[in-house]
mmCIF file of C-alpha atoms in Angstrom:
data_model
loop_
_atom_site.group_PDB
_atom_site.id
_atom_site.type_symbol
_atom_site.label_atom_id
_atom_site.label_comp_id
_atom_site.label_asym_id
_atom_site.label_seq_id
_atom_site.Cartn_x
_atom_site.Cartn_y
_atom_site.Cartn_z
ATOM 1 C CA MET T 1 -5.831 0.121 6.596
ATOM 2 C CA CYS T 2 -4.475 -3.045 8.225
ATOM 3 C CA GLN T 3 -7.202 -5.001 10.010
ATOM 4 C CA TYR T 4 -5.034 -7.567 11.852
ATOM 5 C CA SER T 5 -7.882 -10.050 11.514
ATOM 6 C CA SER T 6 -6.342 -12.965 9.598
ATOM 7 C CA GLU T 7 -4.840 -16.318 10.500
ATOM 8 C CA ASP T 8 -2.076 -17.510 8.142
ATOM 9 C CA GLY T 9 -3.039 -14.714 5.776
ATOM 10 C CA PHE T 10 -6.607 -15.832 5.100
ATOM 11 C CA ALA T 11 -9.310 -13.219 4.570
ATOM 12 C CA THR T 12 -12.367 -13.672 6.778
ATOM 13 C CA GLU T 13 -15.990 -12.615 7.035
ATOM 14 C CA TRP T 14 -14.651 -9.448 8.693
ATOM 15 C CA HIS T 15 -12.833 -8.510 5.481
ATOM 16 C CA LEU T 16 -15.920 -9.210 3.386
ATOM 17 C CA VAL T 17 -18.065 -6.861 5.467
ATOM 18 C CA HIS T 18 -15.309 -4.286 6.023
ATOM 19 C CA LEU T 19 -14.387 -3.938 2.338
ATOM 20 C CA GLY T 20 -17.888 -4.595 1.059
ATOM 21 C CA SER T 21 -19.372 -1.801 3.140
ATOM 22 C CA ARG T 22 -17.073 0.735 1.467
ATOM 23 C CA ALA T 23 -18.338 -0.411 -1.928
ATOM 24 C CA VAL T 24 -21.929 -0.137 -0.671
ATOM 25 C CA GLY T 25 -21.006 3.347 0.539
ATOM 26 C CA GLY T 26 -20.173 4.469 -2.994
ATOM 27 C CA ALA T 27 -16.369 4.243 -3.245
ATOM 28 C CA GLY T 28 -15.157 3.957 -6.816
ATOM 29 C CA LEU T 29 -12.154 1.796 -5.910
ATOM 30 C CA VAL T 30 -11.837 -0.309 -2.762
ATOM 31 C CA PHE T 31 -8.349 -1.418 -1.711
ATOM 32 C CA THR T 32 -7.402 -4.211 0.641
ATOM 33 C CA GLU T 33 -4.937 -3.523 3.390
ATOM 34 C CA ALA T 34 -1.231 -4.200 2.808
ATOM 35 C CA THR T 35 -1.322 -7.855 1.771
ATOM 36 C CA ALA T 36 1.788 -9.943 2.381
ATOM 37 C CA VAL T 37 3.412 -11.716 -0.565
ATOM 38 C CA GLU T 38 5.163 -14.241 1.691
ATOM 39 C CA PRO T 39 4.736 -15.337 5.331
ATOM 40 C CA LEU T 40 7.958 -13.586 6.446
ATOM 41 C CA GLY T 41 6.640 -10.382 4.897
ATOM 42 C CA ARG T 42 3.784 -9.896 7.378
ATOM 43 C CA ILE T 43 3.818 -6.949 9.755
ATOM 44 C CA SER T 44 2.056 -9.141 12.309
ATOM 45 C CA PRO T 45 0.941 -12.781 12.467
ATOM 46 C CA ASN T 46 -2.592 -11.485 11.819
ATOM 47 C CA ASP T 47 -1.902 -9.728 8.512
ATOM 48 C CA LEU T 48 -3.790 -10.458 5.324
ATOM 49 C CA GLY T 49 -1.762 -12.510 2.821
ATOM 50 C CA ILE T 50 -1.831 -13.763 -0.736
ATOM 51 C CA TYR T 51 1.000 -16.297 -0.599
ATOM 52 C CA HIS T 52 -1.158 -19.448 -0.816
ATOM 53 C CA ASP T 53 -3.387 -20.370 -3.750
ATOM 54 C CA GLU T 54 -6.033 -21.176 -1.143
ATOM 55 C CA HIS T 55 -6.182 -17.485 -0.199
ATOM 56 C CA CYS T 56 -7.948 -16.775 -3.496
ATOM 57 C CA GLU T 57 -11.281 -18.375 -2.578
ATOM 58 C CA MET T 58 -12.331 -15.816 0.038
ATOM 59 C CA LEU T 59 -10.673 -12.952 -1.826
ATOM 60 C CA SER T 60 -12.730 -13.888 -4.895
ATOM 61 C CA ARG T 61 -15.895 -13.702 -2.828
ATOM 62 C CA ILE T 62 -14.899 -10.221 -1.676
ATOM 63 C CA THR T 63 -14.080 -8.907 -5.170
ATOM 64 C CA SER T 64 -17.343 -10.349 -6.494
ATOM 65 C CA PHE T 65 -19.319 -8.423 -3.894
ATOM 66 C CA ILE T 66 -17.368 -5.219 -4.564
ATOM 67 C CA HIS T 67 -18.027 -5.552 -8.299
ATOM 68 C CA GLY T 68 -21.699 -6.141 -7.583
ATOM 69 C CA GLN T 69 -21.873 -2.639 -6.076
ATOM 70 C CA GLY T 70 -20.348 -1.063 -9.176
ATOM 71 C CA ALA T 71 -16.910 -0.510 -7.663
ATOM 72 C CA ALA T 72 -13.443 -1.677 -8.687
ATOM 73 C CA ALA T 73 -11.348 -3.895 -6.402
ATOM 74 C CA GLY T 74 -7.690 -3.177 -5.668
ATOM 75 C CA ILE T 75 -5.070 -5.079 -3.696
ATOM 76 C CA GLN T 76 -1.934 -3.674 -2.107
ATOM 77 C CA LEU T 77 0.958 -6.158 -2.372
ATOM 78 C CA ALA T 78 3.494 -5.737 0.410
ATOM 79 C CA HIS T 79 6.514 -7.114 2.202
ATOM 80 C CA ALA T 80 7.189 -5.719 5.682
ATOM 81 C CA GLY T 81 10.957 -6.309 5.582
ATOM 82 C CA ARG T 82 12.656 -5.286 8.825
ATOM 83 C CA LYS T 83 9.318 -4.134 10.316
ATOM 84 C CA ALA T 84 7.911 -7.686 10.232
ATOM 85 C CA GLY T 85 6.964 -9.702 13.268
ATOM 86 C CA THR T 86 5.152 -7.293 15.596
ATOM 87 C CA ALA T 87 2.029 -7.833 17.660
ATOM 88 C CA SER T 88 -1.336 -6.440 16.579
ATOM 89 C CA PRO T 89 -2.025 -2.927 17.911
ATOM 90 C CA TRP T 90 -4.550 -4.134 20.484
ATOM 91 C CA ALA T 91 -1.951 -6.648 21.704
ATOM 92 C CA GLY T 92 0.568 -3.873 22.284
ATOM 93 C CA GLY T 93 2.083 -3.544 18.804
ATOM 94 C CA GLU T 94 5.579 -4.348 20.049
ATOM 95 C CA PRO T 95 8.086 -6.616 18.264
ATOM 96 C CA ILE T 96 7.609 -10.295 19.073
ATOM 97 C CA ALA T 97 10.716 -12.153 20.271
ATOM 98 C CA PRO T 98 12.086 -14.402 17.489
ATOM 99 C CA GLU T 99 11.788 -17.554 19.603
ATOM 100 C CA VAL T 100 8.113 -16.746 20.245
ATOM 101 C CA LEU T 101 7.392 -15.601 16.705
ATOM 102 C CA GLY T 102 8.876 -18.752 15.186
ATOM 103 C CA TRP T 103 9.238 -17.331 11.680
ATOM 104 C CA GLY T 104 12.978 -17.494 11.195
ATOM 105 C CA PRO T 105 15.076 -14.402 10.393
ATOM 106 C CA ILE T 106 13.287 -11.380 8.977
ATOM 107 C CA ALA T 107 14.626 -9.750 5.798
ATOM 108 C CA GLY T 108 16.065 -6.354 4.963
ATOM 109 C CA PRO T 109 18.632 -4.658 2.754
ATOM 110 C CA SER T 110 21.158 -4.365 5.608
ATOM 111 C CA ALA T 111 21.582 -5.609 9.172
ATOM 112 C CA ILE T 112 20.003 -2.487 10.684
ATOM 113 C CA PRO T 113 16.939 -2.875 12.926
ATOM 114 C CA PHE T 114 14.070 -0.430 12.544
ATOM 115 C CA ALA T 115 14.264 0.645 16.189
ATOM 116 C CA GLU T 116 15.296 -0.567 19.610
ATOM 117 C CA GLY T 117 13.684 -3.906 20.396
ATOM 118 C CA TYR T 118 13.143 -4.869 16.756
ATOM 119 C CA GLN T 119 14.892 -7.847 15.217
ATOM 120 C CA THR T 120 18.076 -7.200 13.291
ATOM 121 C CA PRO T 121 17.171 -8.205 9.739
ATOM 122 C CA GLU T 122 19.203 -10.651 7.690
ATOM 123 C CA PRO T 123 20.425 -8.855 4.538
ATOM 124 C CA LEU T 124 18.905 -10.371 1.425
ATOM 125 C CA ASP T 125 21.419 -12.131 -0.813
ATOM 126 C CA SER T 126 20.904 -12.668 -4.543
ATOM 127 C CA ALA T 127 18.776 -15.756 -3.932
ATOM 128 C CA GLY T 128 16.654 -13.871 -1.410
ATOM 129 C CA ILE T 129 16.144 -10.961 -3.802
ATOM 130 C CA ALA T 130 15.076 -13.388 -6.537
ATOM 131 C CA ARG T 131 12.684 -15.031 -4.059
ATOM 132 C CA VAL T 132 11.078 -11.698 -3.208
ATOM 133 C CA CYS T 133 10.608 -10.813 -6.887
ATOM 134 C CA ARG T 134 8.978 -14.209 -7.517
ATOM 135 C CA ALA T 135 6.764 -13.752 -4.462
ATOM 136 C CA PHE T 136 5.445 -10.443 -5.775
ATOM 137 C CA ALA T 137 4.829 -11.929 -9.219
ATOM 138 C CA ASP T 138 3.085 -15.002 -7.788
ATOM 139 C CA ALA T 139 0.944 -12.745 -5.603
ATOM 140 C CA ALA T 140 -0.042 -10.635 -8.614
ATOM 141 C CA ALA T 141 -1.011 -13.784 -10.529
ATOM 142 C CA ARG T 142 -3.200 -14.863 -7.592
ATOM 143 C CA ALA T 143 -4.708 -11.369 -7.469
ATOM 144 C CA LEU T 144 -5.743 -11.777 -11.100
ATOM 145 C CA THR T 145 -7.302 -15.157 -10.309
ATOM 146 C CA ALA T 146 -9.143 -13.610 -7.363
ATOM 147 C CA GLY T 147 -10.723 -10.951 -9.593
ATOM 148 C CA PHE T 148 -8.858 -7.792 -8.604
ATOM 149 C CA ASP T 149 -8.835 -4.883 -11.057
ATOM 150 C CA VAL T 150 -5.861 -2.919 -9.680
ATOM 151 C CA VAL T 151 -2.574 -3.975 -8.097
ATOM 152 C CA GLU T 152 -0.558 -1.560 -5.989
ATOM 153 C CA ILE T 153 3.054 -2.361 -5.084
ATOM 154 C CA HIS T 154 3.734 -1.066 -1.573
ATOM 155 C CA SER T 155 7.099 0.703 -1.591
ATOM 156 C CA ALA T 156 6.391 3.034 1.324
ATOM 157 C CA HIS T 157 6.175 3.306 5.126
ATOM 158 C CA GLY T 158 9.501 1.682 5.916
ATOM 159 C CA TYR T 159 8.629 -1.700 4.457
ATOM 160 C CA LEU T 160 11.053 -3.758 2.396
ATOM 161 C CA LEU T 161 11.084 -1.888 -0.917
ATOM 162 C CA HIS T 162 11.250 1.482 0.829
ATOM 163 C CA GLU T 163 14.086 0.130 2.984
ATOM 164 C CA PHE T 164 16.119 -0.524 -0.166
ATOM 165 C CA LEU T 165 15.405 2.981 -1.491
ATOM 166 C CA SER T 166 16.498 4.827 1.652
ATOM 167 C CA PRO T 167 20.142 5.417 2.652
ATOM 168 C CA LEU T 168 18.974 5.248 6.269
ATOM 169 C CA SER T 169 18.242 1.522 5.988
ATOM 170 C CA ASN T 170 20.332 0.511 2.956
ATOM 171 C CA HIS T 171 24.085 0.394 3.609
ATOM 172 C CA ARG T 172 24.869 -2.165 0.916
ATOM 173 C CA SER T 173 27.935 -1.997 -1.325
ATOM 174 C CA ASP T 174 26.668 -4.303 -4.086
ATOM 175 C CA ASP T 175 24.396 -3.614 -7.075
ATOM 176 C CA TYR T 176 21.485 -2.887 -4.701
ATOM 177 C CA GLY T 177 23.138 -0.187 -2.603
ATOM 178 C CA GLY T 178 24.992 3.093 -2.785
ATOM 179 C CA SER T 179 23.817 5.076 -5.813
ATOM 180 C CA LEU T 180 20.186 5.954 -6.431
ATOM 181 C CA GLU T 181 20.215 3.690 -9.485
ATOM 182 C CA ASN T 182 21.271 0.769 -7.310
ATOM 183 C CA ARG T 183 18.940 1.512 -4.400
ATOM 184 C CA ALA T 184 15.994 1.679 -6.822
ATOM 185 C CA ARG T 185 16.985 -1.561 -8.553
ATOM 186 C CA LEU T 186 14.824 -3.860 -6.421
ATOM 187 C CA VAL T 187 11.632 -1.848 -6.788
ATOM 188 C CA ARG T 188 12.157 -1.747 -10.556
ATOM 189 C CA GLU T 189 12.758 -5.509 -10.640
ATOM 190 C CA VAL T 190 9.625 -6.124 -8.582
ATOM 191 C CA ILE T 191 7.625 -3.917 -10.961
ATOM 192 C CA GLY T 192 8.974 -5.921 -13.903
ATOM 193 C CA SER T 193 8.106 -9.204 -12.217
ATOM 194 C CA VAL T 194 4.582 -8.059 -11.464
ATOM 195 C CA ARG T 195 4.010 -6.646 -14.952
ATOM 196 C CA SER T 196 5.135 -9.958 -16.446
ATOM 197 C CA VAL T 197 1.937 -11.547 -15.080
ATOM 198 C CA TRP T 198 -0.367 -8.550 -14.555
ATOM 199 C CA PRO T 199 -2.176 -7.739 -17.854
ATOM 200 C CA GLU T 200 -1.401 -4.483 -19.627
ATOM 201 C CA ARG T 201 -5.141 -3.680 -19.675
ATOM 202 C CA LEU T 202 -5.246 -3.502 -15.849
ATOM 203 C CA PRO T 203 -3.764 -0.615 -13.835
ATOM 204 C CA LEU T 204 -0.592 -0.961 -11.793
ATOM 205 C CA PHE T 205 0.061 1.544 -8.986
ATOM 206 C CA VAL T 206 3.177 2.023 -6.852
ATOM 207 C CA ARG T 207 2.982 3.567 -3.379
ATOM 208 C CA PHE T 208 6.008 5.579 -2.296
ATOM 209 C CA SER T 209 6.953 7.368 0.865
ATOM 210 C CA VAL T 210 8.092 10.411 -1.080
ATOM 211 C CA THR T 211 10.450 11.508 1.704
ATOM 212 C CA ASP T 212 11.823 10.073 4.944
ATOM 213 C CA TRP T 213 11.536 13.519 6.612
ATOM 214 C CA VAL T 214 15.072 12.950 7.950
ATOM 215 C CA GLU T 215 18.369 14.548 6.929
ATOM 216 C CA GLY T 216 20.397 12.062 4.890
ATOM 217 C CA GLY T 217 17.373 9.940 4.053
ATOM 218 C CA TRP T 218 15.283 9.306 0.945
ATOM 219 C CA THR T 219 14.272 12.620 -0.624
ATOM 220 C CA VAL T 220 11.533 14.114 -2.776
ATOM 221 C CA ALA T 221 14.059 14.793 -5.548
ATOM 222 C CA GLU T 222 15.147 11.146 -5.581
ATOM 223 C CA CYS T 223 11.545 9.961 -5.655
ATOM 224 C CA ILE T 224 10.800 12.236 -8.604
ATOM 225 C CA GLU T 225 13.804 10.858 -10.483
ATOM 226 C CA VAL T 226 12.702 7.257 -9.903
ATOM 227 C CA ALA T 227 9.089 8.090 -10.766
ATOM 228 C CA ARG T 228 10.171 9.457 -14.165
ATOM 229 C CA SER T 229 11.234 5.940 -15.179
ATOM 230 C CA LEU T 230 8.090 4.127 -14.108
ATOM 231 C CA THR T 231 5.774 4.775 -17.055
ATOM 232 C CA ALA T 232 8.161 2.840 -19.297
ATOM 233 C CA LEU T 233 7.962 -0.059 -16.837
ATOM 234 C CA GLY T 234 4.169 -0.187 -17.048
ATOM 235 C CA VAL T 235 3.237 1.778 -13.922
ATOM 236 C CA ASP T 236 0.077 3.856 -14.270
ATOM 237 C CA LEU T 237 -0.002 5.863 -11.037
ATOM 238 C CA VAL T 238 2.191 6.824 -8.074
ATOM 239 C CA ASP T 239 0.418 6.873 -4.701
ATOM 240 C CA CYS T 240 2.220 9.600 -2.721
ATOM 241 C CA SER T 241 2.615 9.035 1.008
ATOM 242 C CA SER T 242 5.642 9.760 3.236
ATOM 243 C CA GLY T 243 7.704 8.739 6.249
ATOM 244 C CA ALA T 244 7.659 5.678 8.534
ATOM 245 C CA ASN T 245 11.164 4.375 7.765
ATOM 246 C CA THR T 246 12.531 5.683 11.055
ATOM 247 C CA PRO T 247 10.892 6.417 14.404
ATOM 248 C CA SER T 248 12.886 9.653 14.714
ATOM 249 C CA ALA T 249 11.278 11.582 11.847
ATOM 250 C CA ASN T 250 9.697 14.946 12.629
ATOM 251 C CA ILE T 251 6.658 15.038 10.333
ATOM 252 C CA PRO T 252 4.570 18.236 10.037
ATOM 253 C CA VAL T 253 1.225 16.461 10.050
ATOM 254 C CA GLY T 254 -1.797 18.535 9.106
ATOM 255 C CA PRO T 255 -4.720 18.613 6.661
ATOM 256 C CA GLY T 256 -3.489 17.678 3.186
ATOM 257 C CA TYR T 257 0.147 17.730 4.313
ATOM 258 C CA GLN T 258 1.230 15.242 1.608
ATOM 259 C CA THR T 259 -0.793 16.645 -1.299
ATOM 260 C CA GLY T 260 2.125 18.780 -2.473
ATOM 261 C CA PHE T 261 4.133 15.608 -3.087
ATOM 262 C CA ALA T 262 1.452 14.312 -5.455
ATOM 263 C CA ALA T 263 1.407 17.655 -7.250
ATOM 264 C CA ARG T 264 5.207 17.752 -7.674
ATOM 265 C CA ILE T 265 5.527 14.176 -8.934
ATOM 266 C CA ARG T 266 2.598 14.669 -11.315
ATOM 267 C CA ALA T 267 4.188 17.827 -12.747
ATOM 268 C CA GLU T 268 7.875 16.885 -12.691
ATOM 269 C CA ALA T 269 7.794 13.138 -13.364
ATOM 270 C CA GLY T 270 4.949 13.171 -15.880
ATOM 271 C CA ILE T 271 2.961 10.369 -14.269
ATOM 272 C CA ALA T 272 -0.510 10.237 -12.726
ATOM 273 C CA THR T 273 -0.595 10.514 -8.950
ATOM 274 C CA GLY T 274 -2.826 9.782 -5.992
ATOM 275 C CA ALA T 275 -3.022 12.114 -2.981
ATOM 276 C CA VAL T 276 -3.337 10.804 0.581
ATOM 277 C CA GLY T 277 -2.990 12.088 4.128
ATOM 278 C CA MET T 278 -5.561 13.867 6.305
ATOM 279 C CA ILE T 279 -7.936 14.487 3.430
ATOM 280 C CA THR T 280 -11.297 14.509 5.172
ATOM 281 C CA SER T 281 -13.804 16.892 3.595
ATOM 282 C CA PRO T 282 -15.521 16.584 0.220
ATOM 283 C CA VAL T 283 -14.578 20.148 -0.774
ATOM 284 C CA GLN T 284 -10.933 19.480 0.119
ATOM 285 C CA ALA T 285 -10.850 16.315 -2.008
ATOM 286 C CA ASP T 286 -12.695 17.981 -4.893
ATOM 287 C CA THR T 287 -10.291 20.924 -4.884
ATOM 288 C CA ILE T 288 -7.271 18.613 -5.121
ATOM 289 C CA ILE T 289 -8.671 17.060 -8.298
ATOM 290 C CA ARG T 290 -10.088 20.236 -9.846
ATOM 291 C CA THR T 291 -6.817 22.147 -9.425
ATOM 292 C CA GLY T 292 -4.738 19.363 -10.965
ATOM 293 C CA GLN T 293 -2.753 18.486 -7.858
ATOM 294 C CA ALA T 294 -3.518 14.764 -8.271
ATOM 295 C CA ASP T 295 -5.539 12.380 -10.407
ATOM 296 C CA LEU T 296 -7.048 10.415 -7.526
ATOM 297 C CA VAL T 297 -7.782 11.076 -3.884
ATOM 298 C CA LEU T 298 -7.333 8.028 -1.669
ATOM 299 C CA LEU T 299 -9.009 7.948 1.737
ATOM 300 C CA ALA T 300 -8.177 5.626 4.633
ATOM 301 C CA ARG T 301 -8.961 6.730 8.196
ATOM 302 C CA GLU T 302 -11.822 8.951 7.064
ATOM 303 C CA MET T 303 -13.427 5.931 5.376
ATOM 304 C CA LEU T 304 -12.983 3.915 8.571
ATOM 305 C CA ARG T 305 -14.905 6.622 10.406
ATOM 306 C CA ASP T 306 -17.565 6.947 7.701
ATOM 307 C CA PRO T 307 -17.992 4.123 5.153
ATOM 308 C CA TYR T 308 -20.639 6.257 3.410
ATOM 309 C CA TRP T 309 -18.369 9.271 2.889
ATOM 310 C CA PRO T 310 -18.713 9.085 -0.932
ATOM 311 C CA GLY T 311 -22.486 9.454 -0.716
ATOM 312 C CA ARG T 312 -22.160 12.440 1.620
ATOM 313 C CA ALA T 313 -19.547 13.938 -0.704
ATOM 314 C CA ALA T 314 -21.808 13.541 -3.737
ATOM 315 C CA ARG T 315 -24.640 15.270 -1.893
ATOM 316 C CA GLU T 316 -22.458 18.155 -0.682
ATOM 317 C CA LEU T 317 -20.879 18.651 -4.115
ATOM 318 C CA ARG T 318 -24.230 18.270 -5.945
ATOM 319 C CA GLN T 319 -23.042 15.273 -7.933
ATOM 320 C CA GLU T 320 -24.936 12.192 -9.067
ATOM 321 C CA GLN T 321 -25.633 9.784 -6.230
ATOM 322 C CA HIS T 322 -24.494 6.151 -6.591
ATOM 323 C CA SER T 323 -26.213 4.512 -3.659
ATOM 324 C CA PRO T 324 -27.513 0.927 -3.829
ATOM 325 C CA LYS T 325 -31.237 0.666 -4.461
ATOM 326 C CA GLN T 326 -31.712 -0.720 -0.953
ATOM 327 C CA TYR T 327 -30.553 2.636 0.456
ATOM 328 C CA LEU T 328 -32.243 5.087 -1.912
ATOM 329 C CA ARG T 329 -34.880 6.018 0.667
ATOM 330 C CA ALA T 330 -32.124 7.355 2.908
ATOM 331 C CA TRP T 331 -31.095 10.043 0.432
#
């Protein structure tokens, strides 16, 4: 979950305590928020980044603490695309005027703004596409230096890679637009760039919005077709979310409403999946795994509400407790 607590992308003491407390709470894998691979790829000026070598020092401190609690450390590499340049939620969350933002033109597949009031993105040319691929690869190399165990490429929620996948935001007529093969070209190239520096021994995840929830948009069937090709590219797991590429989507939100996507991709694309979305109870999460709907359950808002959810889940499900020795008296 984005924390909007950085300046020029640098992690802070807030991130150390925020992420570290989830490891203390018993999570097996602790992910950073969406972490920008270049300055223009930030959702807000206060997003976490990994586009400077200097970012690695504090990130290394965080991964060291996470490892010290017996957990793995993951980082989500992201580029906000046409959704870049907004204020933090507590500052209103609205797009910041370009002259105030001072970043230069934001990027996208086509000159189509996300919504009224957002900047019109500048379509990436071949040099811009090459720059983005290098930025993801450089970020993955820094993630390795900083001690992360898992990299996830963020291709969901209306950010740059999802924008290329969806016909709603991609109106290109070159090799990166039109057919599904072309619209998926950039995400495949980014995966290749990342895998060129990310060791085979370490997992690589990709997060997809499995559907846009809008007629004429990116579909479950298309996502399954793309997912079928990912194992050969070195992807180990697809993290199955949905939506957020258009403000007009009508999403039937409810408990476990996205779990069926993880189940379908797991069964039809033959790749491991992670389930997300209003998964809140230990029994609910356990059932998803035990019935083979997904290989991992990933929690976000519920872990914001309760950093010690894994310990409570272990107790409720009568599983072995993995609390730090300092907290054993509490259990």
